[in-house]
């Protein structure tokens, strides 16, 4: 599989505008290049830049769903059935219907605007697979950390792993399930011990526009840091 990466802050068409520091609304995302039921196998000729984005999170937070909802190509998935061996190892609280899990990676592509395409790499959530993250993160210009606020404790180690081993800007997307409790961005920022400039967005991983909005916030944050606007805010 071949892919290219480049700096999203380099000269060229703007990636839909930077997200405001702190929190951002996924509703401000530009229209995706293709609807969710229409796959586009070839990269549009208008694309001048590409960027590699890592999508990470704890077990069962919705990474595979998010990449599948936005990808304009048939997403690559490495899901396998969960077995008896995972009992007592993988926390299935609030995940009673989950029967498969990612064992290597997810991959998809999104043309964020006519000039910029994102290559999306999703990581496995279980800690026993975290040794793969370093390889998947190579060349990434940004990281989207997907969080399930019903099981927030599982995200602490994820954030520590990112801050320690993945030298790229990150944004946090709170994936909302039907029974997700409502928390203010300030409450989540304090609970996750995030810096003031780290974006926090609400997200529904099954909804294309919402998921594109989360990725747009991340790209805007990466551009801000690259150009110095994030540090000066």
mmCIF file of C-alpha atoms in Angstrom:
data_model
loop_
_atom_site.group_PDB
_atom_site.id
_atom_site.type_symbol
_atom_site.label_atom_id
_atom_site.label_comp_id
_atom_site.label_asym_id
_atom_site.label_seq_id
_atom_site.Cartn_x
_atom_site.Cartn_y
_atom_site.Cartn_z
ATOM 1 C CA UNK A 1 0.000 0.000 0.000
ATOM 2 C CA UNK A 2 1.517 3.320 -1.056
ATOM 3 C CA UNK A 3 0.665 6.658 0.466
ATOM 4 C CA UNK A 4 2.164 10.104 0.592
ATOM 5 C CA UNK A 5 2.360 12.525 3.458
ATOM 6 C CA UNK A 6 2.991 16.225 3.447
ATOM 7 C CA UNK A 7 2.726 19.208 5.767
ATOM 8 C CA UNK A 8 -0.884 20.437 5.915
ATOM 9 C CA UNK A 9 0.482 23.887 6.681
ATOM 10 C CA UNK A 10 2.555 24.118 3.492
ATOM 11 C CA UNK A 11 1.447 26.577 0.746
ATOM 12 C CA UNK A 12 -1.588 25.400 -1.120
ATOM 13 C CA UNK A 13 -5.373 25.328 -0.837
ATOM 14 C CA UNK A 14 -6.627 25.879 2.704
ATOM 15 C CA UNK A 15 -7.935 22.738 4.465
ATOM 16 C CA UNK A 16 -11.380 24.128 5.192
ATOM 17 C CA UNK A 17 -10.158 26.745 7.669
ATOM 18 C CA UNK A 18 -8.510 26.232 11.082
ATOM 19 C CA UNK A 19 -10.526 25.228 14.119
ATOM 20 C CA UNK A 20 -10.806 27.716 16.931
ATOM 21 C CA UNK A 21 -8.412 26.955 19.804
ATOM 22 C CA UNK A 22 -9.980 24.924 22.585
ATOM 23 C CA UNK A 23 -13.333 23.584 21.517
ATOM 24 C CA UNK A 24 -14.770 23.279 18.041
ATOM 25 C CA UNK A 25 -18.060 22.306 16.520
ATOM 26 C CA UNK A 26 -18.168 19.473 14.007
ATOM 27 C CA UNK A 27 -21.074 21.241 12.352
ATOM 28 C CA UNK A 28 -18.653 23.732 10.752
ATOM 29 C CA UNK A 29 -17.042 21.127 8.498
ATOM 30 C CA UNK A 30 -17.041 21.709 4.723
ATOM 31 C CA UNK A 31 -19.033 19.271 2.594
ATOM 32 C CA UNK A 32 -17.149 15.991 2.101
ATOM 33 C CA UNK A 33 -16.025 15.137 -1.410
ATOM 34 C CA UNK A 34 -18.467 12.245 -1.720
ATOM 35 C CA UNK A 35 -21.557 10.990 0.146
ATOM 36 C CA UNK A 36 -21.135 7.958 2.378
ATOM 37 C CA UNK A 37 -22.795 5.609 -0.119
ATOM 38 C CA UNK A 38 -20.569 6.645 -3.034
ATOM 39 C CA UNK A 39 -16.976 5.424 -3.113
ATOM 40 C CA UNK A 40 -14.339 7.307 -5.126
ATOM 41 C CA UNK A 41 -11.505 4.904 -5.998
ATOM 42 C CA UNK A 42 -9.148 7.479 -7.494
ATOM 43 C CA UNK A 43 -7.694 10.589 -5.903
ATOM 44 C CA UNK A 44 -9.191 13.732 -7.503
ATOM 45 C CA UNK A 45 -6.814 15.546 -9.843
ATOM 46 C CA UNK A 46 -7.233 18.789 -7.883
ATOM 47 C CA UNK A 47 -5.502 17.368 -4.801
ATOM 48 C CA UNK A 48 -2.157 19.099 -4.297
ATOM 49 C CA UNK A 49 -1.338 17.864 -0.798
ATOM 50 C CA UNK A 50 -1.903 14.728 1.236
ATOM 51 C CA UNK A 51 -1.563 14.165 4.975
ATOM 52 C CA UNK A 52 -1.419 11.063 7.118
ATOM 53 C CA UNK A 53 -3.759 11.123 10.131
ATOM 54 C CA UNK A 54 -3.713 8.613 12.993
ATOM 55 C CA UNK A 55 -7.039 7.708 14.645
ATOM 56 C CA UNK A 56 -6.506 6.248 18.119
ATOM 57 C CA UNK A 57 -8.514 5.432 21.210
ATOM 58 C CA UNK A 58 -9.302 2.861 23.813
ATOM 59 C CA UNK A 59 -10.921 -0.475 22.985
ATOM 60 C CA UNK A 60 -14.422 -0.080 21.529
ATOM 61 C CA UNK A 61 -14.580 3.733 21.248
ATOM 62 C CA UNK A 62 -15.582 3.725 17.552
ATOM 63 C CA UNK A 63 -12.377 4.108 15.529
ATOM 64 C CA UNK A 64 -13.371 1.561 12.862
ATOM 65 C CA UNK A 65 -16.827 3.136 12.616
ATOM 66 C CA UNK A 66 -15.435 6.652 12.170
ATOM 67 C CA UNK A 67 -13.028 5.700 9.396
ATOM 68 C CA UNK A 68 -15.733 3.675 7.679
ATOM 69 C CA UNK A 69 -18.207 6.564 7.826
ATOM 70 C CA UNK A 70 -15.895 9.105 6.156
ATOM 71 C CA UNK A 71 -13.793 7.020 3.776
ATOM 72 C CA UNK A 72 -14.417 7.644 0.086
ATOM 73 C CA UNK A 73 -12.729 4.336 -0.757
ATOM 74 C CA UNK A 74 -13.693 0.930 0.564
ATOM 75 C CA UNK A 75 -12.005 0.980 3.988
ATOM 76 C CA UNK A 76 -9.430 -1.633 4.843
ATOM 77 C CA UNK A 77 -10.356 -3.418 8.061
ATOM 78 C CA UNK A 78 -8.614 -6.122 10.068
ATOM 79 C CA UNK A 79 -11.459 -7.128 12.365
ATOM 80 C CA UNK A 80 -11.558 -10.582 13.887
ATOM 81 C CA UNK A 81 -14.178 -12.258 16.084
ATOM 82 C CA UNK A 82 -13.647 -11.883 19.807
ATOM 83 C CA UNK A 83 -13.023 -15.207 21.546
ATOM 84 C CA UNK A 84 -13.296 -16.678 25.018
ATOM 85 C CA UNK A 85 -9.641 -15.776 25.565
ATOM 86 C CA UNK A 86 -10.595 -12.094 25.827
ATOM 87 C CA UNK A 87 -12.944 -12.650 28.780
ATOM 88 C CA UNK A 88 -11.570 -10.835 31.799
ATOM 89 C CA UNK A 89 -8.982 -9.072 29.615
ATOM 90 C CA UNK A 90 -11.052 -6.735 27.429
ATOM 91 C CA UNK A 91 -13.474 -4.479 29.287
ATOM 92 C CA UNK A 92 -16.902 -4.889 27.661
ATOM 93 C CA UNK A 93 -18.769 -2.508 29.947
ATOM 94 C CA UNK A 94 -21.321 -0.636 27.787
ATOM 95 C CA UNK A 95 -20.208 -2.808 24.824
ATOM 96 C CA UNK A 96 -22.568 -5.760 25.138
ATOM 97 C CA UNK A 97 -23.136 -5.955 21.369
ATOM 98 C CA UNK A 98 -19.452 -5.910 20.398
ATOM 99 C CA UNK A 99 -18.359 -9.208 18.809
ATOM 100 C CA UNK A 100 -15.334 -8.214 16.691
ATOM 101 C CA UNK A 101 -12.173 -6.222 17.282
ATOM 102 C CA UNK A 102 -9.402 -4.650 15.191
ATOM 103 C CA UNK A 103 -6.154 -6.632 15.421
ATOM 104 C CA UNK A 104 -3.865 -4.639 13.115
ATOM 105 C CA UNK A 105 -5.225 -1.414 11.595
ATOM 106 C CA UNK A 106 -8.001 0.368 9.728
ATOM 107 C CA UNK A 107 -7.323 2.442 6.632
ATOM 108 C CA UNK A 108 -9.385 4.921 4.661
ATOM 109 C CA UNK A 109 -9.114 8.084 2.596
ATOM 110 C CA UNK A 110 -10.979 11.382 2.762
ATOM 111 C CA UNK A 111 -10.659 14.318 0.363
ATOM 112 C CA UNK A 112 -11.211 17.067 2.909
ATOM 113 C CA UNK A 113 -11.369 19.806 0.282
ATOM 114 C CA UNK A 114 -10.428 19.972 -3.421
ATOM 115 C CA UNK A 115 -6.745 20.501 -2.600
ATOM 116 C CA UNK A 116 -6.181 18.243 0.443
ATOM 117 C CA UNK A 117 -6.675 14.513 0.986
ATOM 118 C CA UNK A 118 -6.271 12.702 4.294
ATOM 119 C CA UNK A 119 -5.036 9.136 4.617
ATOM 120 C CA UNK A 120 -6.563 7.736 7.807
ATOM 121 C CA UNK A 121 -4.863 5.009 9.831
ATOM 122 C CA UNK A 122 -6.772 3.519 12.751
ATOM 123 C CA UNK A 123 -4.958 1.730 15.563
ATOM 124 C CA UNK A 124 -6.053 -1.310 17.591
ATOM 125 C CA UNK A 125 -7.484 -0.348 20.972
ATOM 126 C CA UNK A 126 -6.325 -3.194 23.200
ATOM 127 C CA UNK A 127 -3.115 -2.572 25.081
ATOM 128 C CA UNK A 128 -1.572 -5.832 23.861
ATOM 129 C CA UNK A 129 -1.487 -4.304 20.357
ATOM 130 C CA UNK A 130 -0.105 -0.904 21.328
ATOM 131 C CA UNK A 131 3.412 -1.878 20.226
ATOM 132 C CA UNK A 132 2.113 -1.364 16.662
ATOM 133 C CA UNK A 133 1.357 2.303 17.249
ATOM 134 C CA UNK A 134 4.903 3.569 16.676
ATOM 135 C CA UNK A 135 5.015 2.093 13.188
ATOM 136 C CA UNK A 136 1.538 3.297 12.271
ATOM 137 C CA UNK A 137 2.331 6.783 13.589
ATOM 138 C CA UNK A 138 5.423 7.252 11.411
ATOM 139 C CA UNK A 139 4.872 10.256 9.168
ATOM 140 C CA UNK A 140 1.558 11.268 10.757
ATOM 141 C CA UNK A 141 0.913 15.013 10.872
ATOM 142 C CA UNK A 142 -1.919 14.760 13.385
ATOM 143 C CA UNK A 143 -3.719 12.390 15.748
ATOM 144 C CA UNK A 144 -7.453 12.192 16.426
ATOM 145 C CA UNK A 145 -8.023 10.692 19.882
ATOM 146 C CA UNK A 146 -11.495 9.168 20.076
ATOM 147 C CA UNK A 147 -12.986 9.071 23.585
ATOM 148 C CA UNK A 148 -16.015 7.339 25.108
ATOM 149 C CA UNK A 149 -16.996 9.442 28.121
ATOM 150 C CA UNK A 150 -18.940 6.502 29.589
ATOM 151 C CA UNK A 151 -15.564 4.758 30.003
ATOM 152 C CA UNK A 152 -13.267 7.739 30.395
ATOM 153 C CA UNK A 153 -10.665 5.952 32.518
ATOM 154 C CA UNK A 154 -9.578 3.937 29.483
ATOM 155 C CA UNK A 155 -8.496 7.119 27.701
ATOM 156 C CA UNK A 156 -5.872 8.194 30.253
ATOM 157 C CA UNK A 157 -3.310 5.624 29.121
ATOM 158 C CA UNK A 158 -4.129 6.372 25.472
ATOM 159 C CA UNK A 159 -3.303 10.050 25.940
ATOM 160 C CA UNK A 160 -0.123 9.169 27.822
ATOM 161 C CA UNK A 161 0.882 6.872 24.969
ATOM 162 C CA UNK A 162 0.294 9.650 22.435
ATOM 163 C CA UNK A 163 2.128 12.325 24.379
ATOM 164 C CA UNK A 164 5.082 9.992 25.013
ATOM 165 C CA UNK A 165 5.468 8.124 21.741
ATOM 166 C CA UNK A 166 3.700 10.044 18.947
ATOM 167 C CA UNK A 167 5.279 13.455 18.203
ATOM 168 C CA UNK A 168 2.301 14.991 16.410
ATOM 169 C CA UNK A 169 -0.493 17.440 17.305
ATOM 170 C CA UNK A 170 -3.686 15.827 18.569
ATOM 171 C CA UNK A 171 -7.332 16.686 19.074
ATOM 172 C CA UNK A 172 -9.891 14.864 21.220
ATOM 173 C CA UNK A 173 -13.243 13.765 19.768
ATOM 174 C CA UNK A 174 -15.920 12.597 22.219
ATOM 175 C CA UNK A 175 -17.930 9.893 20.463
ATOM 176 C CA UNK A 176 -21.568 10.077 21.552
ATOM 177 C CA UNK A 177 -23.477 6.838 22.051
ATOM 178 C CA UNK A 178 -27.227 6.763 22.839
ATOM 179 C CA UNK A 179 -26.537 6.612 26.591
ATOM 180 C CA UNK A 180 -23.548 8.974 26.664
ATOM 181 C CA UNK A 181 -23.831 11.441 29.577
ATOM 182 C CA UNK A 182 -23.464 15.104 28.703
ATOM 183 C CA UNK A 183 -20.353 16.853 29.970
ATOM 184 C CA UNK A 184 -19.137 20.353 29.206
ATOM 185 C CA UNK A 185 -15.837 20.750 27.317
ATOM 186 C CA UNK A 186 -14.389 22.293 30.487
ATOM 187 C CA UNK A 187 -15.299 19.237 32.555
ATOM 188 C CA UNK A 188 -13.745 16.887 30.013
ATOM 189 C CA UNK A 189 -10.649 19.034 29.622
ATOM 190 C CA UNK A 190 -10.112 18.957 33.380
ATOM 191 C CA UNK A 191 -10.817 15.226 33.660
ATOM 192 C CA UNK A 192 -8.384 14.392 30.843
ATOM 193 C CA UNK A 193 -5.810 16.992 31.976
ATOM 194 C CA UNK A 194 -5.628 18.600 28.539
ATOM 195 C CA UNK A 195 -3.857 21.824 27.655
ATOM 196 C CA UNK A 196 -6.131 24.823 26.962
ATOM 197 C CA UNK A 197 -5.272 24.827 23.255
ATOM 198 C CA UNK A 198 -6.086 21.151 22.665
ATOM 199 C CA UNK A 199 -9.352 20.982 20.690
ATOM 200 C CA UNK A 200 -12.266 18.972 22.105
ATOM 201 C CA UNK A 201 -15.111 18.234 19.710
ATOM 202 C CA UNK A 202 -18.346 16.279 19.955
ATOM 203 C CA UNK A 203 -18.670 13.490 17.436
ATOM 204 C CA UNK A 204 -20.945 10.698 16.254
ATOM 205 C CA UNK A 205 -18.621 8.184 14.611
ATOM 206 C CA UNK A 206 -21.504 6.755 12.581
ATOM 207 C CA UNK A 207 -22.357 10.158 11.090
ATOM 208 C CA UNK A 208 -20.217 11.292 8.170
ATOM 209 C CA UNK A 209 -20.603 15.054 8.619
ATOM 210 C CA UNK A 210 -19.920 14.859 12.350
ATOM 211 C CA UNK A 211 -16.815 12.718 11.835
ATOM 212 C CA UNK A 212 -15.515 14.983 9.062
ATOM 213 C CA UNK A 213 -15.973 17.892 11.456
ATOM 214 C CA UNK A 214 -13.750 16.213 14.046
ATOM 215 C CA UNK A 215 -11.042 15.657 11.436
ATOM 216 C CA UNK A 216 -11.381 19.261 10.262
ATOM 217 C CA UNK A 217 -10.796 20.481 13.825
ATOM 218 C CA UNK A 218 -7.651 18.363 14.031
ATOM 219 C CA UNK A 219 -6.295 19.639 10.717
ATOM 220 C CA UNK A 220 -6.994 23.226 11.747
ATOM 221 C CA UNK A 221 -5.156 22.663 15.029
ATOM 222 C CA UNK A 222 -2.160 21.170 13.224
ATOM 223 C CA UNK A 223 -2.057 24.149 10.841
ATOM 224 C CA UNK A 224 -2.276 26.591 13.766
ATOM 225 C CA UNK A 225 0.663 24.937 15.514
ATOM 226 C CA UNK A 226 2.685 24.807 12.312
ATOM 227 C CA UNK A 227 2.158 28.494 11.576
ATOM 228 C CA UNK A 228 2.509 29.597 15.200
ATOM 229 C CA UNK A 229 -1.098 30.747 15.635
ATOM 230 C CA UNK A 230 -1.810 28.026 18.192
ATOM 231 C CA UNK A 231 1.129 29.036 20.364
ATOM 232 C CA UNK A 232 0.212 32.718 20.175
ATOM 233 C CA UNK A 233 -3.502 32.205 20.972
#
